[in-house]
Short mmCIF file of C-alpha atoms in Angstrom, two decimals:
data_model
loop_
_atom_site.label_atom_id
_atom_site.label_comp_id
_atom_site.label_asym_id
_atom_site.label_seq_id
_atom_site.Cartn_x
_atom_site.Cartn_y
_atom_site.Cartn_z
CA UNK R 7 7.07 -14.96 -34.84
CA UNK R 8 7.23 -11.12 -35.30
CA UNK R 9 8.82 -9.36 -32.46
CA UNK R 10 5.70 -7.42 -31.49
CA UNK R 11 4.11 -11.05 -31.21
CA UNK R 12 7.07 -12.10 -28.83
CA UNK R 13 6.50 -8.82 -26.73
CA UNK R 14 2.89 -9.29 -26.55
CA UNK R 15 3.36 -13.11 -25.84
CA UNK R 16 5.32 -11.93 -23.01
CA UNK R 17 2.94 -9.37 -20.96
CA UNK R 18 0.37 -11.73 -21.24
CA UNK R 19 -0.44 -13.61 -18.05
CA UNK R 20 -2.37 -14.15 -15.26
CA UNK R 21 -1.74 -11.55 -13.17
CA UNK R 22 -4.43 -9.61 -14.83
CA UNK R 23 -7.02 -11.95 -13.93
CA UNK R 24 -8.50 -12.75 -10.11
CA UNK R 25 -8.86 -16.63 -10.30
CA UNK R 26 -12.78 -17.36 -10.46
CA UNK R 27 -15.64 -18.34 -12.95
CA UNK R 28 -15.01 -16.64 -16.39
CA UNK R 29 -11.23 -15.69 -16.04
CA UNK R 30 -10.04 -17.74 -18.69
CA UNK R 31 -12.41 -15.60 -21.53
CA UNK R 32 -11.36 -12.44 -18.94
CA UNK R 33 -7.48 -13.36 -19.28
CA UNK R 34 -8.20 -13.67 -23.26
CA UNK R 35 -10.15 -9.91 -23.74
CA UNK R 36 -7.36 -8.64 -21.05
CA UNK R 37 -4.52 -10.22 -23.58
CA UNK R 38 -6.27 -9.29 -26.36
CA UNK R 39 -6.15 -5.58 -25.57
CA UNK R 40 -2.89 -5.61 -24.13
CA UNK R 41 -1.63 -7.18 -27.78
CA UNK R 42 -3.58 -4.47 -29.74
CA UNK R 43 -2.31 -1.50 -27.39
CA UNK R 44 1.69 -2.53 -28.96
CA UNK R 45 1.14 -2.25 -32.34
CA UNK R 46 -1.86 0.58 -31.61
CA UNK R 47 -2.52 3.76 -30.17
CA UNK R 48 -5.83 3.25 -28.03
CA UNK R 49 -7.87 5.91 -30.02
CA UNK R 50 -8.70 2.92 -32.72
CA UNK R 51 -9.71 0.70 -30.79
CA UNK R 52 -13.42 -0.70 -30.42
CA UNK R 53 -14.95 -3.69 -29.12
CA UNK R 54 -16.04 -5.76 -32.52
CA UNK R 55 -12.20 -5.19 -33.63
CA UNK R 56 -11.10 -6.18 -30.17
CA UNK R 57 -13.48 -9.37 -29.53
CA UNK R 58 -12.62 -10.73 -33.44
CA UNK R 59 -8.83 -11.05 -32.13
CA UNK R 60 -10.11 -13.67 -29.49
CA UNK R 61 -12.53 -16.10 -31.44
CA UNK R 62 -15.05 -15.36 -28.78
CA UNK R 63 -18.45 -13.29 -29.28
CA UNK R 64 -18.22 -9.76 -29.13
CA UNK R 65 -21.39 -10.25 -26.78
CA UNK R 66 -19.08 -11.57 -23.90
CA UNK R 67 -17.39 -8.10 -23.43
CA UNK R 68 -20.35 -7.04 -21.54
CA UNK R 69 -20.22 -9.84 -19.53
CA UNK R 70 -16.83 -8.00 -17.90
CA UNK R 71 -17.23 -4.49 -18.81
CA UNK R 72 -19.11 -1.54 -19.57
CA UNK R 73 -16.62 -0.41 -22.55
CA UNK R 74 -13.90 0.14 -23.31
CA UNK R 75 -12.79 2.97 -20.86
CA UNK R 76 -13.50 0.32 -17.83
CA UNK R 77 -11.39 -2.23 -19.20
CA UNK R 78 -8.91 0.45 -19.11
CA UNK R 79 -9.29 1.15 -15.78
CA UNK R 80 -9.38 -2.50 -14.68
CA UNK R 81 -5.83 -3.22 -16.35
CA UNK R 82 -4.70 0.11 -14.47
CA UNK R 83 -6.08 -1.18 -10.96
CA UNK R 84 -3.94 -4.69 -11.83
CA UNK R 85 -1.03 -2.33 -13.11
CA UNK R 86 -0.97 -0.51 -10.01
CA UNK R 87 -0.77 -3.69 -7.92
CA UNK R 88 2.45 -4.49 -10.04
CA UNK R 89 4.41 -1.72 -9.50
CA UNK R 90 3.84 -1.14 -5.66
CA UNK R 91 4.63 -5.14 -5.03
CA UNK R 92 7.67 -3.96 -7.45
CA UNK R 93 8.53 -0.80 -5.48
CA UNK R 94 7.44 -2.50 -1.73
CA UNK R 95 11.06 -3.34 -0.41
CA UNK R 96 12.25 0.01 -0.40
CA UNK R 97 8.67 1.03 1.02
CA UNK R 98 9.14 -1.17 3.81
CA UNK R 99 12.14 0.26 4.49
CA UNK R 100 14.08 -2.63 6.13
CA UNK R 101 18.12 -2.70 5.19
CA UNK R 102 20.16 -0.50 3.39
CA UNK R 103 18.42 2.30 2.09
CA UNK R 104 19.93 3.04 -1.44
CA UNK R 105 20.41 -0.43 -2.20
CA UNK R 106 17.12 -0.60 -1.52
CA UNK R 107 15.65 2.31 -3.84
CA UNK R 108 18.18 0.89 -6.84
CA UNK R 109 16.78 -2.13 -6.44
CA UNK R 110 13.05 -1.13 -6.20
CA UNK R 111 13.77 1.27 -9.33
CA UNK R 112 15.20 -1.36 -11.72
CA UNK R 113 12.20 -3.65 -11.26
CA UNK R 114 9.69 -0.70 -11.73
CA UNK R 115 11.45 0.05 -14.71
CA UNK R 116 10.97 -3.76 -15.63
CA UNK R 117 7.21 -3.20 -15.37
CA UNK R 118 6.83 0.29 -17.40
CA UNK R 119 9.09 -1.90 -19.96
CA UNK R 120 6.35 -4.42 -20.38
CA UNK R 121 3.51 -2.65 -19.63
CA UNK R 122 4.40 0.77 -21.84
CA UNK R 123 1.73 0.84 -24.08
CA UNK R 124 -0.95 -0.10 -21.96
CA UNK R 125 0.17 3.21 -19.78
CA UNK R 126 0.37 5.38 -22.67
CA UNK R 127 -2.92 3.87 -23.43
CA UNK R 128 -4.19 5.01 -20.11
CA UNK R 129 -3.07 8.58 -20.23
CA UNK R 130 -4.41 8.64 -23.63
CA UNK R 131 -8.17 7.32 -22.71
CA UNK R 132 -7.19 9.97 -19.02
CA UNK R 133 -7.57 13.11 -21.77
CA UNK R 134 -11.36 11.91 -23.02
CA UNK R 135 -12.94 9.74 -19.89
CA UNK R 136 -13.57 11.04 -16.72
CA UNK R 137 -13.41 8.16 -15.10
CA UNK R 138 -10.00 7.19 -16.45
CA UNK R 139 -8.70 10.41 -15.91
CA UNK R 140 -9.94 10.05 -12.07
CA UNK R 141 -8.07 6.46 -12.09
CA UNK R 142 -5.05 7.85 -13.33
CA UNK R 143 -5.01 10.09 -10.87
CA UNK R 144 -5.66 8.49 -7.79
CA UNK R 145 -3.18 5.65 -8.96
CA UNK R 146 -0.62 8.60 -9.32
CA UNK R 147 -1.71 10.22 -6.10
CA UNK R 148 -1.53 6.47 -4.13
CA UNK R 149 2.12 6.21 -5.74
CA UNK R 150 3.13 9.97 -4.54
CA UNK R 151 1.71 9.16 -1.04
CA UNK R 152 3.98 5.91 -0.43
CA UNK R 153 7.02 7.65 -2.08
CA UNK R 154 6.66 10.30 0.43
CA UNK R 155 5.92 8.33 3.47
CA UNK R 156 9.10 6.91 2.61
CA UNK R 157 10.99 9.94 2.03
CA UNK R 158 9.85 11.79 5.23
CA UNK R 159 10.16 8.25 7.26
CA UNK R 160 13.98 8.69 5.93
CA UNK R 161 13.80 12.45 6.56
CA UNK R 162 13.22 11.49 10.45
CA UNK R 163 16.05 9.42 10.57
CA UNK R 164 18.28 12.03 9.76
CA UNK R 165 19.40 10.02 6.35
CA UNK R 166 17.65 12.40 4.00
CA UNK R 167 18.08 16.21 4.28
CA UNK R 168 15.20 18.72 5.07
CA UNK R 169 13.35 20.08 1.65
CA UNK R 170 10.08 20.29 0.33
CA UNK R 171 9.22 16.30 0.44
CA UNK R 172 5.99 16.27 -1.46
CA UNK R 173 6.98 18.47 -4.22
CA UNK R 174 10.16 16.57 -4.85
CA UNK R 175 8.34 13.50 -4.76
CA UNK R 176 5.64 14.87 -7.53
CA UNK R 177 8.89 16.27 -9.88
CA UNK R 178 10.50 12.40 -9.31
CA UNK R 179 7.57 10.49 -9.61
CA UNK R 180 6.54 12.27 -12.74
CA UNK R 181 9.61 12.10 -14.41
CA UNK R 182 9.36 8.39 -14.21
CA UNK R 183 6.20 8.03 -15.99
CA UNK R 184 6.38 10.56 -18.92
CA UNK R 185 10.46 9.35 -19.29
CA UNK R 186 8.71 5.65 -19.29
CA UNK R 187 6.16 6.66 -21.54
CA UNK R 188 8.11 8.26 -24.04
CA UNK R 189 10.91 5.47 -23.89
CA UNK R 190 8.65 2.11 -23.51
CA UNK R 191 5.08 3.32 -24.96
CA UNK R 192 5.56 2.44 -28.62
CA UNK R 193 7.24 -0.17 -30.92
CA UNK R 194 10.22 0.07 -31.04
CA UNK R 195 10.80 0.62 -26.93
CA UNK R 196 14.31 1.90 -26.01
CA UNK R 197 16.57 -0.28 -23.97
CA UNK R 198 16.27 -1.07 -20.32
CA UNK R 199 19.12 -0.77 -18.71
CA UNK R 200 19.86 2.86 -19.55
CA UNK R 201 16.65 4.20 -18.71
CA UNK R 202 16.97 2.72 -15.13
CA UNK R 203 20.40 3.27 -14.64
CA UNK R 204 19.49 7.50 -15.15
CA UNK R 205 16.71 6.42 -12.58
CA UNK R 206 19.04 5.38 -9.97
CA UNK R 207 21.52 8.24 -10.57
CA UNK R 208 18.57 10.96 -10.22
CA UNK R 209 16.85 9.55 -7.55
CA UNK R 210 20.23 8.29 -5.08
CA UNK R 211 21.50 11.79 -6.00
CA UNK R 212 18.68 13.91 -5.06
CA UNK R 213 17.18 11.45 -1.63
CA UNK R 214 20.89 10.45 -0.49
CA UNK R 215 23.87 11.79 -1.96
CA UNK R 216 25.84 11.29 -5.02
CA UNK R 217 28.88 9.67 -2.69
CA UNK R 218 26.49 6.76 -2.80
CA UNK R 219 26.26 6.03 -5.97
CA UNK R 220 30.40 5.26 -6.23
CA UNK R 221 30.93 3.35 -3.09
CA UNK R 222 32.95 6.47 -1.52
CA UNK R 223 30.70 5.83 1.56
CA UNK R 224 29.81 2.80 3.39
CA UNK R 225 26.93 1.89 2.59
CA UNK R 226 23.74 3.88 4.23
CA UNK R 227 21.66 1.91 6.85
CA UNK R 228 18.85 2.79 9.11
CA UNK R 229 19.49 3.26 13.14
CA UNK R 230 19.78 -0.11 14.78
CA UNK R 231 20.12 -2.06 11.67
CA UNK R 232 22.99 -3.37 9.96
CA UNK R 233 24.29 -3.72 6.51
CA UNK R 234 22.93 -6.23 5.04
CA UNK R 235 22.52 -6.69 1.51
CA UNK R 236 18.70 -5.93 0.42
CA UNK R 237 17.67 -9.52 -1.02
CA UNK R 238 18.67 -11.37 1.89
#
C-alpha cells in the first residue's frame, strides 16, 4: 500500500458523517474526496471522476449535494468542529494557562496534519465560489472570535499584557493556517513535531512570556486555581 493510500486510509472516518439514513454512501463520497484532494489539487476535480472512485452511481451525489463547492463546504463545517473540540481546553480556560495553549496547539496541529489538503482545497475553491469563500470566512472569523475571548479573558486576569488583542489574534491565527497549508497541504507533508513546536514558541512568547517556555517560572495559573497539570 502506497503511502498516499496509508494517509488517505487514515483521515477517513466517521466523523465526517452525522449518523442517519444514507451515511454509509455519504461517509464513501466524503472519503472519496478527501482521498482525491492528497494526490490532487481541487481544480480537477468533477463529480463523474469523483463518484467512479466509489463504485456507486454518479446519480447519488445529488442525493447529498448540489456540487462540488457544497461538499466543500460541508467537510469545512465538520473540519471546523475538529479543531475547536481540538483547541476547547485552553478555551475553557480551566488550569494552567500555557500548558494549556501547548497542549491545545499540538493537537490542532494534529488536525491541519491530516486534514491539509482538504484546507488547501478549501482556500482554493474560497478564490472561485462565493459561497466557499463566505464559509471560509466565517469559519476563520468563529476561530478569531474564541481566540480572542480567550486572550482578553486572560488579559482581565492580569496574566496577559495590554495590546491590540484582535489584531494579534488575526496575525497568530493566520500564521497557523497559511504555515499549515504550506507545510501539510501537499504530498509530501513536512513533519509534525517541528511545525508545532514553532507554534508553541510563537504563541507562549507573544500571550505569556518567553520565561515560560524554559521552566524559569512556576508555572502560570489563573486566580483561585491551582497548578494542576492540564489533562487531569
Amino acid at each position: 500500500m502506497s503511502e498516499i493510500q496509508t494517509l488517505a486510509k487514515q483521515i477517513s472516518d466517521d466523523r465526517f458523517v452525522s449518523r442517519g439514513k444514507g451515511d454509509k454512501t455519504k461517509l464513501t463520497i466524503v472519503n472519496a474526496a478527501l482521498e482525491f484532494l492528497w494526490s490532487h489539487p481541487f481544480r480537477e476535480m468533477n463529480v463523474s471522476l469523483l463518484m467512479s472512485k466509489t463504485g456507486i452511481a454518479r446519480s447519488a451525489f445529488y442525493q447529498y449535494f448540489d456540487d462540488l463547492y457544497q461538499l466543500m463546504e460541508y467537510m469545512m463545517n465538520r473540519l471546523e468542529q475538529e479543531i475547536m473540540q481540538e483547541a476547547s481546553d485552553w478555551f475553557n480556560g480551566h488550569g494552567n494557562p500555557v500548558e494549556l495553549l501547548q497542549n491545545s496547539l499540538k493537537r490542532t496541529v494534529n488536525v491541519f496534519y491530516f486534514r491539509g489538503p482538504l484546507i488547501s482545497a478549501i482556500a482554493d475553491a474560497a478564490a472561485t465560489d462565493v459561497r466557499v469563500e463566505q464559509a471560509w470566512q466565517g469559519m476563520i472569523d468563529r476561530f478569531d472570535a474564541a481566540v480572542l475571548r480567550r486572550v482578553q479573558a486572560d488579559q482581565e486576569l492580569g496574566l496577559i499584557r495590554r495590546f491590540d488583542s484582535k489584531l494579534l489574534v488575526v496575525a497568530l491565527n493566520r500564521m497557523d493556517a497559511f504555515t499549515c497549508i504550506w507545510a501539510f497541504g501537499k504530498h509530501p507533508r513536512q513533519e509534525m513535531s517541528p511545525i508545532a513546536d514553532v507554534f508553541i514558541q510563537v504563541w507562549v512568547s507573544t500571550l505569556y512570556g518567553d520565561e515560560y517556555l524554559y521552566s524559569e517560572k512556576p508555572p502560570l495559573c489563573r486566580p483561585g486555581e491551582q497548578n494542576t497539570p492540564a489533562d487531569a
